[in-house]
Coordinates of C-alpha atoms in Angstrom, one line a residue:
X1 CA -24.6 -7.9 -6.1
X2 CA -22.7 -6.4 -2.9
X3 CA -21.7 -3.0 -4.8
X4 CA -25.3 -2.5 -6.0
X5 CA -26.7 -3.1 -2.6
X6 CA -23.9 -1.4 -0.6
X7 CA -24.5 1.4 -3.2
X8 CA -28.3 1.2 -2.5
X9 CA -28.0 1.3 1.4
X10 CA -25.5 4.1 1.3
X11 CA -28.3 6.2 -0.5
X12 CA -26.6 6.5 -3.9
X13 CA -28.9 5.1 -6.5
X14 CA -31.1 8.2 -5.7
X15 CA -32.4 10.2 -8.7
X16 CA -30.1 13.2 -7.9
X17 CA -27.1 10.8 -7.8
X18 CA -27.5 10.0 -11.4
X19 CA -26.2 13.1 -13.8
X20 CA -22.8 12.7 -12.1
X21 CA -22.9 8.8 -12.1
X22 CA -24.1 9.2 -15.9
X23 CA -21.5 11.4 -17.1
X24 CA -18.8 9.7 -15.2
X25 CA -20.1 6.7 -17.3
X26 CA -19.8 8.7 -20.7
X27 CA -16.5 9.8 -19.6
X28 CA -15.2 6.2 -19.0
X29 CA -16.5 5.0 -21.8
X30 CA -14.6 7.9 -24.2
X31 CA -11.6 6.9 -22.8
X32 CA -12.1 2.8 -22.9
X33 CA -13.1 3.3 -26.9
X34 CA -9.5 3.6 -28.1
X35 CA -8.4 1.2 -25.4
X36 CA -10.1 -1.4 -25.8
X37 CA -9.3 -1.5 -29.7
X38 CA -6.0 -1.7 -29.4
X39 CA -5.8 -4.2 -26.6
X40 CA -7.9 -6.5 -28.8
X41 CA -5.7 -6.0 -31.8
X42 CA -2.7 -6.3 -29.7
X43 CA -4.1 -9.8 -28.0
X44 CA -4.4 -11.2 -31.9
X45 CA -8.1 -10.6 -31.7
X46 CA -10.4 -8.2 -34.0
X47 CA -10.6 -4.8 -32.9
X48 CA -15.1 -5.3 -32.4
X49 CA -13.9 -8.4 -29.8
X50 CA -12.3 -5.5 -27.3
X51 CA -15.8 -3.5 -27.3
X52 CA -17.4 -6.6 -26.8
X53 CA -15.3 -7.7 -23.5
X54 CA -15.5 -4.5 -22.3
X55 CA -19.5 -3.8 -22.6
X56 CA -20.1 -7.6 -21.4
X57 CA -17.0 -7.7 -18.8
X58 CA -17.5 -3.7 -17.3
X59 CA -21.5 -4.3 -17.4
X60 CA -20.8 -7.8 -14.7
X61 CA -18.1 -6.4 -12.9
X62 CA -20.0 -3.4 -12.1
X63 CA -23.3 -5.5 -11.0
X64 CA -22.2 -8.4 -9.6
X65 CA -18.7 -7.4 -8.9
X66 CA -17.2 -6.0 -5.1
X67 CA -16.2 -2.6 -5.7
X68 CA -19.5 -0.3 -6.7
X69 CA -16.7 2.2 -8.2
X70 CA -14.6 -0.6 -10.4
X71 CA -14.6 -0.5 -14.3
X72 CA -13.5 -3.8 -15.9
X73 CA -12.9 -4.5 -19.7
X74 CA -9.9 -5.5 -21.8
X75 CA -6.2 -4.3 -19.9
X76 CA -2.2 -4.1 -21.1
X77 CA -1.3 -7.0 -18.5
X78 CA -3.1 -9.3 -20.5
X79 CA -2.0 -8.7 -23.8
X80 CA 1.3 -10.9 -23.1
X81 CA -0.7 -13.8 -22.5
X82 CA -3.6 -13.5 -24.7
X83 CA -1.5 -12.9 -27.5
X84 CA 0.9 -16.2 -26.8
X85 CA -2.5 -18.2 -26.5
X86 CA -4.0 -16.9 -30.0
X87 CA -1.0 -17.8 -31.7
X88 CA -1.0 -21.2 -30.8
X89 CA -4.7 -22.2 -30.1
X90 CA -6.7 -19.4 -32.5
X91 CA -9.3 -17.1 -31.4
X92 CA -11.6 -19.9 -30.5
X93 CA -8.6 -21.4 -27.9
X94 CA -8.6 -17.5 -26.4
X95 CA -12.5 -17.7 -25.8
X96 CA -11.8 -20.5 -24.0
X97 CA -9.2 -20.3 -22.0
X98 CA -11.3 -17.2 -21.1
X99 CA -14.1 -19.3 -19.8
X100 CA -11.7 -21.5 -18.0
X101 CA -10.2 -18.8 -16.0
X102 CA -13.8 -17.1 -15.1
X103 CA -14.8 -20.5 -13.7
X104 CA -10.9 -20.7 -11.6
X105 CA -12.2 -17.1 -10.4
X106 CA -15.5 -17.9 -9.4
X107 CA -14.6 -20.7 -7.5
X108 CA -11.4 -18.9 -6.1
X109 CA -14.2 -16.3 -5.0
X110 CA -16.3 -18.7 -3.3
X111 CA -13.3 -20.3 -1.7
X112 CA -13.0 -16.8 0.0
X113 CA -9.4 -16.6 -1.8
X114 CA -9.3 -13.4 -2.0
X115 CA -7.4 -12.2 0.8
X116 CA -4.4 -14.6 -0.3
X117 CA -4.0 -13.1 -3.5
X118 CA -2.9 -9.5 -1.7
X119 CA 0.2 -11.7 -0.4
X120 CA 1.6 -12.0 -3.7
X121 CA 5.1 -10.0 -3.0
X122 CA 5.8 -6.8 -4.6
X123 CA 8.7 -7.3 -6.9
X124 CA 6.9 -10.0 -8.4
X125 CA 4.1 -7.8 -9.4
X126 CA 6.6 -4.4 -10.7
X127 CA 8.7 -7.7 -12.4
X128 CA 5.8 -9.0 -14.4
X129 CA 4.0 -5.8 -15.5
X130 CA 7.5 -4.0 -16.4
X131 CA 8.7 -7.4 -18.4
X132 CA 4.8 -6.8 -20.0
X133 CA 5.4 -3.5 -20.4
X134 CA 8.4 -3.9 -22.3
X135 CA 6.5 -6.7 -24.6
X136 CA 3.5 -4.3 -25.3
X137 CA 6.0 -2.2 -26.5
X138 CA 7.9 -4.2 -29.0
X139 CA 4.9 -5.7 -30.1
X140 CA 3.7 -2.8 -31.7
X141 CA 6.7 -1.5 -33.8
X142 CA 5.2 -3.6 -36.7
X143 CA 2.3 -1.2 -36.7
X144 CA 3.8 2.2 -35.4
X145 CA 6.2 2.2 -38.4
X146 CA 4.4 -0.1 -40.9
X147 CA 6.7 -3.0 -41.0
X148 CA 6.0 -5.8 -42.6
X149 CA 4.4 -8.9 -40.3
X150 CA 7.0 -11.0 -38.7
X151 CA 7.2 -14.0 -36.7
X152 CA 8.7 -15.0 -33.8
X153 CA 7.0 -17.2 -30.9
X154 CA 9.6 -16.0 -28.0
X155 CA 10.3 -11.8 -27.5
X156 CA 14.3 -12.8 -28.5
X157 CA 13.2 -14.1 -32.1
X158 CA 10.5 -11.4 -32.5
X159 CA 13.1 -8.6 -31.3
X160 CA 15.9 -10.1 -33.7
X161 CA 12.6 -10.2 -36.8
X162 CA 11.5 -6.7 -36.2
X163 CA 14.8 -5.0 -36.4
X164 CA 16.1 -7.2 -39.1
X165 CA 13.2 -5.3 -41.4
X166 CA 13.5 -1.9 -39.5
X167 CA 14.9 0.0 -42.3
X168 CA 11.6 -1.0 -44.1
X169 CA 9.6 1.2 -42.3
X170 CA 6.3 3.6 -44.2
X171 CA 7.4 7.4 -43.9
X172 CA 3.6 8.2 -43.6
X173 CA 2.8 5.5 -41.0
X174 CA 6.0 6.6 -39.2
X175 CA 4.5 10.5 -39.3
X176 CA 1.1 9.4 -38.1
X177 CA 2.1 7.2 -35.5
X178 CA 4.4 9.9 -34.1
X179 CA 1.8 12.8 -34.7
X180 CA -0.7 10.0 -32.3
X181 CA 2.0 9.6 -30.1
X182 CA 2.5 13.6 -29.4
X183 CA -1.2 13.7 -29.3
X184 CA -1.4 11.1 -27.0
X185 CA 0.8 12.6 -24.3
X186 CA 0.0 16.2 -24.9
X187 CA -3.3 16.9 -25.9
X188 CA -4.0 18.1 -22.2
X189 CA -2.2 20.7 -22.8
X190 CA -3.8 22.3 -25.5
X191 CA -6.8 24.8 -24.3
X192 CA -9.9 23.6 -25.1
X193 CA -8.7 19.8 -24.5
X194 CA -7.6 19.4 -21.3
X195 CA -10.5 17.6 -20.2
X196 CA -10.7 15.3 -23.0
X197 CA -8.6 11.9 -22.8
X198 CA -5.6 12.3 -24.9
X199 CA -5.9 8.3 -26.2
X200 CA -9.5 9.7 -27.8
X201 CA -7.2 13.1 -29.4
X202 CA -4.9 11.1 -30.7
X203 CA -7.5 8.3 -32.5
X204 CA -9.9 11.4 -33.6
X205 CA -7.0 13.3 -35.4
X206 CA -5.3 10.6 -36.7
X207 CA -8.6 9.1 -38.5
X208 CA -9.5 12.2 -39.8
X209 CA -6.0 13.0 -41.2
X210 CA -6.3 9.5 -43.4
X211 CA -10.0 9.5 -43.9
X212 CA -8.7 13.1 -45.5
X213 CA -5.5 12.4 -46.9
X214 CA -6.0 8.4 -47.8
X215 CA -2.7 8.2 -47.3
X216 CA -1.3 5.3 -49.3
X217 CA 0.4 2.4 -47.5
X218 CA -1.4 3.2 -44.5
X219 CA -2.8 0.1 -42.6
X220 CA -6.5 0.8 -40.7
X221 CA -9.0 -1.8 -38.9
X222 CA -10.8 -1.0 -42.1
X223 CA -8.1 -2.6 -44.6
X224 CA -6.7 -5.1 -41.8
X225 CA -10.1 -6.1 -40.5
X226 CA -12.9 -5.0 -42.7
X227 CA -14.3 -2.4 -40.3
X228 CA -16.5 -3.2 -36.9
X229 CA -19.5 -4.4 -37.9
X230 CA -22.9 -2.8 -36.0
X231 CA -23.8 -4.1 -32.7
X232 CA -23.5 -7.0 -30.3
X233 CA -22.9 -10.3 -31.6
X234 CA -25.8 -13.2 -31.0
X235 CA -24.4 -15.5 -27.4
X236 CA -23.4 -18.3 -28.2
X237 CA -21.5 -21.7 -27.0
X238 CA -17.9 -22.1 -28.2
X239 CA -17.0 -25.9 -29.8
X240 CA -14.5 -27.3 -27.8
X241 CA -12.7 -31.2 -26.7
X242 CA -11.4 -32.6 -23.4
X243 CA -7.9 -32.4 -25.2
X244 CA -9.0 -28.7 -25.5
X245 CA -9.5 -27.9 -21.6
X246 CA -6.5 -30.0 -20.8
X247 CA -4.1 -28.2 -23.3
X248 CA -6.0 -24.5 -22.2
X249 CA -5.6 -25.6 -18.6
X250 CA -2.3 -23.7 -17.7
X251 CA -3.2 -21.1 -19.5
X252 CA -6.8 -20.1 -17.8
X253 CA -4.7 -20.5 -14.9
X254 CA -2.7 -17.8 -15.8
X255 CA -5.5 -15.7 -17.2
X256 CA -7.1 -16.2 -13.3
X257 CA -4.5 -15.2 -11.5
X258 CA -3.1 -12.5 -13.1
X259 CA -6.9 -11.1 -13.3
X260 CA -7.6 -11.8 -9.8
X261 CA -4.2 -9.9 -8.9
X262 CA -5.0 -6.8 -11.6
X263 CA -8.5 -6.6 -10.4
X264 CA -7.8 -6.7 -6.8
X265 CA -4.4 -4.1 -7.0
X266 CA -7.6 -1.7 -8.7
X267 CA -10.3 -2.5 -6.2
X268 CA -7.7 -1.3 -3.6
X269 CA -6.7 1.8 -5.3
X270 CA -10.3 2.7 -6.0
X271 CA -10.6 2.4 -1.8
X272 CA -8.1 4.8 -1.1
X273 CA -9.0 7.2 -3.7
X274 CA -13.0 7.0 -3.5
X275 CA -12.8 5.9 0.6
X276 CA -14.6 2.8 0.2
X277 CA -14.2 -0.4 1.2
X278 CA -14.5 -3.0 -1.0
X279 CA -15.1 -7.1 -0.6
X280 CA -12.3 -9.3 -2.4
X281 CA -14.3 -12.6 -2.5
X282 CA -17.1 -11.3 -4.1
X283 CA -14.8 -9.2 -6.6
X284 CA -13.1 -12.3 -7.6
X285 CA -16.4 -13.7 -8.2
X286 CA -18.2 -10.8 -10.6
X287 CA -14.8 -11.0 -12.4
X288 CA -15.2 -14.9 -12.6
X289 CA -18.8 -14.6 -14.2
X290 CA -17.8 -11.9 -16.6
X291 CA -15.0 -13.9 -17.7
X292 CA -17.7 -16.5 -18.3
X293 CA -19.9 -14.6 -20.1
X294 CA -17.7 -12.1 -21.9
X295 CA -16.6 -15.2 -24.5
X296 CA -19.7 -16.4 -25.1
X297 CA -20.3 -12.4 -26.7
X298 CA -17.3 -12.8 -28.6
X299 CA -15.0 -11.2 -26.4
X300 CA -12.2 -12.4 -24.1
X301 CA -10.3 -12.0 -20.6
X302 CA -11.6 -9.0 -18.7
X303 CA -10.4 -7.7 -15.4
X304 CA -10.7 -4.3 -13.3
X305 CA -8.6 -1.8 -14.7
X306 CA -6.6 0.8 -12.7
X307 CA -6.9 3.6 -15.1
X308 CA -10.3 3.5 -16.3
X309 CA -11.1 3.1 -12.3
X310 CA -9.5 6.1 -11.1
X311 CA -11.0 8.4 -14.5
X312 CA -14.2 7.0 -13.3
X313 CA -13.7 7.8 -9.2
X314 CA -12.1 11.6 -10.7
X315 CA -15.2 12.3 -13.1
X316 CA -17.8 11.6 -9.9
X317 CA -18.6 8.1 -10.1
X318 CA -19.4 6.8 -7.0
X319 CA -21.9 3.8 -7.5
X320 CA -21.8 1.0 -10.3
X321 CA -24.1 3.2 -12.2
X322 CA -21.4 4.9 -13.5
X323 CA -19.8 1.4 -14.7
X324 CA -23.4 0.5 -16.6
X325 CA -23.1 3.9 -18.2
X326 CA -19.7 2.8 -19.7
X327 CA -21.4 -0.3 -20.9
X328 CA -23.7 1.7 -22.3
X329 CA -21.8 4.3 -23.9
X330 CA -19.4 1.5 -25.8
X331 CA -22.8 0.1 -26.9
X332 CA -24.1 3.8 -28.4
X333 CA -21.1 3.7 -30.6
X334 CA -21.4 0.2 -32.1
X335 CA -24.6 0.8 -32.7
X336 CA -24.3 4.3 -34.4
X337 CA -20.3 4.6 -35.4
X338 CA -18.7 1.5 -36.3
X339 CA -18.8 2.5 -40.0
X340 CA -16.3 5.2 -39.1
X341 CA -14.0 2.9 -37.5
X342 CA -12.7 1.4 -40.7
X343 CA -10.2 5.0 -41.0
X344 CA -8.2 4.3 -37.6
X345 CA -4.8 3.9 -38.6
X346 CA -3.4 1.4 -36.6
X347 CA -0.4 3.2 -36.2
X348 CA -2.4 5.3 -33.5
X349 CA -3.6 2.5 -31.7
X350 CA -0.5 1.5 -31.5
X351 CA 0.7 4.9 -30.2
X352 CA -1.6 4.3 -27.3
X353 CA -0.6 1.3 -26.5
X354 CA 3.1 2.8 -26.4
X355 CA 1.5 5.6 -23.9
X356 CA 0.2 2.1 -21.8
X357 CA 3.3 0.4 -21.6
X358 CA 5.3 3.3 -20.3
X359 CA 2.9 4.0 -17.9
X360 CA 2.5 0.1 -17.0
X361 CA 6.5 -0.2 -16.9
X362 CA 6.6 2.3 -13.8
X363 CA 10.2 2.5 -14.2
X364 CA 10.9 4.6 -11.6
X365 CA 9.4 2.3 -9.4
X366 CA 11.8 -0.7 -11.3
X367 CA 14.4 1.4 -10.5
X368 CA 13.7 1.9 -7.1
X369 CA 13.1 -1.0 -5.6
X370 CA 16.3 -2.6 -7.6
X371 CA 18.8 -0.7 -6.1
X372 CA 16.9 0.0 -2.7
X373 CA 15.3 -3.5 -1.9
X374 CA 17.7 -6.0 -0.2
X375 CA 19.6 -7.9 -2.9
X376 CA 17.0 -11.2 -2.5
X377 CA 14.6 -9.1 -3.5
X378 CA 16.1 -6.9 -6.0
X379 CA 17.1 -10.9 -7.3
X380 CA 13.5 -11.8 -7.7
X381 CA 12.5 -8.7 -9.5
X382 CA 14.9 -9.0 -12.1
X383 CA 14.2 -13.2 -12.2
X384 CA 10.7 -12.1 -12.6
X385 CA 10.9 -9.5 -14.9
X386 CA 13.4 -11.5 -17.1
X387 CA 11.2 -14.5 -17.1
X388 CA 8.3 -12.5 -18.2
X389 CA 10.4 -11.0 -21.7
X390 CA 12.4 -14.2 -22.6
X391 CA 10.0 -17.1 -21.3
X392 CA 6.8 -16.6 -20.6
X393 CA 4.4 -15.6 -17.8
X394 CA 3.4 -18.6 -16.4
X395 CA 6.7 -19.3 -15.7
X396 CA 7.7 -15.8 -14.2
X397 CA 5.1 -15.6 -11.8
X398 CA 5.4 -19.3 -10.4
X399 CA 9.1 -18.7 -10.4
X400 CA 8.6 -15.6 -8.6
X401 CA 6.5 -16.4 -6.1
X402 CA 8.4 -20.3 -5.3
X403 CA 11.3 -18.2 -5.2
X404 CA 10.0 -15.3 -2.6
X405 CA 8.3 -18.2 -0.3
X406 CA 11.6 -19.6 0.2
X407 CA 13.4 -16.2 0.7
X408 CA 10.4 -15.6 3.0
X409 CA 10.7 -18.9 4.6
X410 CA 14.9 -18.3 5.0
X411 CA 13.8 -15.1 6.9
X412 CA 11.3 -16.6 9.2
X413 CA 13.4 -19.3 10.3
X414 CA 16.8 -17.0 10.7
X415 CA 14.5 -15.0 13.1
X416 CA 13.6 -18.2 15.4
X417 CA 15.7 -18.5 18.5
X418 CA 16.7 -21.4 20.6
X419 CA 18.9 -20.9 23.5
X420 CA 19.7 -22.4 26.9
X421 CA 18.4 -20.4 30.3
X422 CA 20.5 -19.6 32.4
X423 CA 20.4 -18.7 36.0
X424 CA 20.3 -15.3 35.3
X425 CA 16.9 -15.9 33.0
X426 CA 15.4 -17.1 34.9
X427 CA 16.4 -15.8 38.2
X428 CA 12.5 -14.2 39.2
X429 CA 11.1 -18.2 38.5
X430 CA 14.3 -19.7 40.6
X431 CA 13.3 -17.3 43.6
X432 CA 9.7 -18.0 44.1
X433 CA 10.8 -21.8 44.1
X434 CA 13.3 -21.1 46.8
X435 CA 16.2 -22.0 44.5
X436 CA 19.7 -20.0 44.3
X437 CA 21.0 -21.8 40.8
X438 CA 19.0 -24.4 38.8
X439 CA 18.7 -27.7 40.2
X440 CA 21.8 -29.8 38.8
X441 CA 21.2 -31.9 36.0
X442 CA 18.5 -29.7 34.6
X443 CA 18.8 -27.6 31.6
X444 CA 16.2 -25.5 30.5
X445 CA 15.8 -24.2 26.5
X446 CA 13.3 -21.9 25.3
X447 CA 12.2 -21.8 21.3
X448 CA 11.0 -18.3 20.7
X449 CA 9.3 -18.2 17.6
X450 CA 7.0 -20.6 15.0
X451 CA 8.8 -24.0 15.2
X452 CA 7.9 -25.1 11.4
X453 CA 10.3 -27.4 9.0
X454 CA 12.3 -23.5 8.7
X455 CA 13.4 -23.8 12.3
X456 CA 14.3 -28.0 12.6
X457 CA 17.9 -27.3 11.9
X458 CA 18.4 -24.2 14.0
X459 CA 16.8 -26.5 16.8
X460 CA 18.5 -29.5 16.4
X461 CA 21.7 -27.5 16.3
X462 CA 21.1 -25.7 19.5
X463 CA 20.6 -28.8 21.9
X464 CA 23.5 -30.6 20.0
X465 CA 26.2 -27.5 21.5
X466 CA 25.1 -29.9 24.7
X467 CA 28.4 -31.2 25.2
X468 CA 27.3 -33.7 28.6
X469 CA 23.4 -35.1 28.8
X470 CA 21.3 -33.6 31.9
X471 CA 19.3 -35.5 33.9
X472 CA 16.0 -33.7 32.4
X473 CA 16.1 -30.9 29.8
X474 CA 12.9 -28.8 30.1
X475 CA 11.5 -26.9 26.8
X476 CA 9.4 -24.0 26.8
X477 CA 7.2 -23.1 24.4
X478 CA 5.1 -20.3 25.2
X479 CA 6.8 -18.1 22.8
X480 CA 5.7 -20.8 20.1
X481 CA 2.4 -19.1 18.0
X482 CA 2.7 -22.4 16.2
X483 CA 3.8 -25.8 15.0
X484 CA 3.8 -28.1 11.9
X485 CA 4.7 -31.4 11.4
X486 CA 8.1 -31.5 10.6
X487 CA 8.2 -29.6 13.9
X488 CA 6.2 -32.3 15.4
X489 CA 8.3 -34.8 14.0
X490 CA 11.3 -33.4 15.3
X491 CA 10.3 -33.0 18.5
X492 CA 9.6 -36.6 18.2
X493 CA 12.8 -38.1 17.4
X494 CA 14.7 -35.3 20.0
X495 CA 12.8 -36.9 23.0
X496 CA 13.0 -40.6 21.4
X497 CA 16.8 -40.1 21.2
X498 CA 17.0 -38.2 24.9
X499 CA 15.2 -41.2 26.1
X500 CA 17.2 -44.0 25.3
X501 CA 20.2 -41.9 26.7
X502 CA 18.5 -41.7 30.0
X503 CA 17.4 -38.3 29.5
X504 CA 14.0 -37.0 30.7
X505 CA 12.1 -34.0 28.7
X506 CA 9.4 -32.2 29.8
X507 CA 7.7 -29.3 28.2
X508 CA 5.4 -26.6 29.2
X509 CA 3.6 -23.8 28.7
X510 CA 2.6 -24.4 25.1
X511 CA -0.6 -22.8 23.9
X512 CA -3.9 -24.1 23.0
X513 CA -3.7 -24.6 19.5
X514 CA 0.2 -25.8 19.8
X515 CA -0.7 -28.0 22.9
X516 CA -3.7 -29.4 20.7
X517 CA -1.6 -30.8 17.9
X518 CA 1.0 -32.1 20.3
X519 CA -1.7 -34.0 21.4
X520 CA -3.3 -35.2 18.3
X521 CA 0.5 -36.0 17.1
X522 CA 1.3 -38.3 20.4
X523 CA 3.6 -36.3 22.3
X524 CA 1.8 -35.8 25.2
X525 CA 1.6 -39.2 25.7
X526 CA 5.5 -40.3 25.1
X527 CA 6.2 -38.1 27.3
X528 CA 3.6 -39.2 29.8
X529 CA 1.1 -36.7 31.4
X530 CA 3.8 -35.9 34.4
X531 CA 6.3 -34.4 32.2
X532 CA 4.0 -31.7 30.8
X533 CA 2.8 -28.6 32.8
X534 CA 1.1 -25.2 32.0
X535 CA 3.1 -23.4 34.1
X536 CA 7.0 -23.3 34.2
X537 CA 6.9 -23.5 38.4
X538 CA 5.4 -27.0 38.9
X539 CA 7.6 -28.6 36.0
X540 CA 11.1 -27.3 38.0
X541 CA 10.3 -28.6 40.9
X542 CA 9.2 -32.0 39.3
X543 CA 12.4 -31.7 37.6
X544 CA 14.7 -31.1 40.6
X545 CA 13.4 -34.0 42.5
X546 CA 13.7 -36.6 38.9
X547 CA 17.0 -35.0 38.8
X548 CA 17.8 -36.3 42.4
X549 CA 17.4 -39.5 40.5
X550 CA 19.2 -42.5 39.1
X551 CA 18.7 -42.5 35.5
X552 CA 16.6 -44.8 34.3

């Protein structure tokens, strides 16, 4: 309960914060009505499910979440996934593979994970949520223009479906939908409704033209689902096998992590806009327990959503009262309206939905970072994005992110250095010692940068331009932050080999944590404790006189 007591402490669960915390809450809650329909309907679910998740998921979040300002429920992103798993598994697989992923949250929360998850690059992101953009919006042509149901389980089969039957499209489905559509996007303009969330214009008009009209041919939630029925459903525990949580496994992985990243790109927006600050590890976990709770309501995957968020933050909501008057306000209308609901036309939800996937696409910022990012990222956009569409999500986003650790990787090890000293290097070290030139048969190389498995090559490289063997070749590593193991290892088998050529090495200046796990590893004791030093100064001279030397 961070928000609430961060909330508390700041002084805004007083009695005169309430009105605007209130009406911020009925305000949200308006808006999330429409939403949350059609993202249920959209995900294979009934259109009741998506008032369930978001009463039970926004109601968590907002209590036990890490942003007092974030609004949770049923989002776009998910629809992709959610969708693919109803298909195969059934509402019940949904559920859980819901449950799954709240427990992957909860204990990605307590792991204090949630500072890893704002690492995930951004053209993976804009690839994943254009490519679900784009499926959101072919998804819904069946009910925009009143096509007969198709099947397809990949986008290319469902494309090929849908415009195989396009020239069956309704006339008065097609006329509604596109009368929704206008509404949608330019209701604000009209005086009188420029305060009032075109989504809700566009449902209002549109159910009132057919509840009217009864315009034949027509599909509503009332026809395709019977209506909403009154209220919340009883909790209860959802039947399932070990087979069940094995098969559901990947996908509750998926469900977590594209939560997590959704709900922690929100909690960061609703910083900047609201100037607060919230905690990631407990967000992660009040999104983890509403996942668990939100199926055992009848609902499914919930996570903070960027829209409702920022309607909320606008309207004066500034503490999570404002999210329990949401929850609150979804209630009200179950309770009183839910007979009304059986006139939506479908064919305005799925308007909406078309007003979600534009705005989710963000083309301009598709377009931007293709032809402006360097050409490994641009590359990993369009993998991503293409992966998302054609395969499926899971596979984009591991894709993605293998692909932009290794770019990231390439990067970090171009940028190491290795190079010999010279006299001229070190010409300020050389004076204080009383030398004019480096002793002879002394070389000296520096590694500036992390020496990880990145950097072996580029090292072993460097000392192999070493056309004849010095007497001692001196490494130092204070410009090393830090070293793994194939780093270790290397540095292993270099002075092993150096060794039996007769070739002493000594290093120095390594700090503590780089010194520490040469030590753990062995190092420090093949080379023996003369041939390492914390200062450069000591080791040259101990070098000059072993270079005076016969080799061993």
């Amino acid at each position: 309960m961070i928000a609430f007591l961060e909330a508390s402490r700041a002084g805004l669960l007083a009695r005169h914060h309430w009105l605007p915390n209130i009406v911020a809450g009925l305000v949200v809650g308006v808006v999330a009505l429409p939403l949350a329909m059609a993202f249920a309907i959209a995900s294979g679910a009934r259109p009741e499910q998506g008032l369930y998740t978001a009463i039970i998921g926004g109601l968590m979040v907002s209590v036990l979440g890490g942003s007092r300002v974030q609004i949770a429920g049923p989002t776009g992103a998910f629809i992709a996934i959610l969708s693919g798993i109803t298909a195969q598994h059934g509402i019940a697989g949904l559920q859980l593979a819901t449950l799954m992923a709240g427990l992957i949250l909860l204990l990605m929360g307590i792991a204090k994970l949630g500072g890893v998850i704002k690492f995930i690059p951004a053209p993976v992101i804009v690839g994943f949520t254009t490519g679900i953009g784009l499926i959101i919006f072919v998804g819904q042509w069946q009910y925009f223009l009143g096509l007969p149901k198709v099947e397809g389980l990949h986008f290319h089969d469902k494309l090929l479906n849908l415009l195989g039957v396009l020239a069956q499209f309704h006339w008065p489905t097609l006329a509604l939908g596109l009368l929704s559509l206008a509404l949608a996007l330019y209701s604000s303009r009209i005086r009188g409704l420029a305060r009032v969330p075109g989504p809700l214009v566009a449902m209002i008009v549109a159910t009132l033209l057919q509840a009217l009209l009864q315009l034949p041919g027509v599909a509503t939630i009332g026809s395709a689902f019977g209506g909403i029925p009154r209220g919340l459903p009883a909790p209860s525990w959802p039947s399932f096998s070990f087979g069940d949580v094995i098969t559901l496994l990947g996908p509750a992985f998926t469900i977590a992590m594209l939560g997590a990243i959704e709900s922690l790109l929100s909690a960061v927006v609703a910083d900047g806009m609201a100037g607060t600050k919230h905690d990631s590890n407990q967000e992660l976990i009040g999104q983890g327990l509403a996942n668990i709770a939100a199926p055992l309501f009848g609902g499914f995957a919930a996570t903070g959503a960027i829209a409702r968020t920022a309607t909320n933050i606008r309207n004066g909501g500034n503490s999570p009262l404002a999210g329990i008057g949401h929850a609150l306000t979804l209630v009200a209308v179950l309770l009183f309206l839910a007979p009304l609901a059986a006139d939506i036309p479908l064919t305005a939800l799925a308007a909406i939905l078309f007003v979600v996937a534009w705005n989710m696409s963000d083309l301009g910022h598709f377009r931007h970072l293709l032809l402006r990012a360097p050409r490994a990222d641009s590359a990993i956009l369009v993998i991503t994005f293409l992966l998302t569409v054609f395969a499926d999500l899971v596979v984009a986003v591991n894709v993605g992110v293998i692909l932009a650790i290794l770019q990231f990787i390439r990067r970090m090890s171009s940028a190491v250095e290795v190079q010999q000293l010279g006299k001229n290097d070190l010409q300020s070290e050389l004076d204080q010692q009383g030398h004019a030139d480096l002793p002879p048969g002394v070389l000296v190389y520096e590694i500036d940068g992390p020496f990880f498995f990145g950097a072996v090559e580029k090292f072993e490289a460097s000392l192999a331009q070493t056309h004849t063997d010095p007497r001692v070749l001196i490494l130092r590593l204070r410009r090393v932050p830090f070293i793994d193991m194939s780093g270790l290892l290397t540095l292993d088998e270099v002075i092993r080999k150096l060794h039996k050529r007769g070739v002493r090495v000594m290093l120095c200046e390594a700090n503590e944590r780089v010194r520490g796990k040469m030590s753990k590893a062995g190092l420090l004791d093949l080379l023996g404790a003369e041939h390492y030093a914390e200062q450069f100064a000591p080791l040259l001279q101990r070098a000059a006189a072993d270079a005076t030397q016969s080799p061993e």
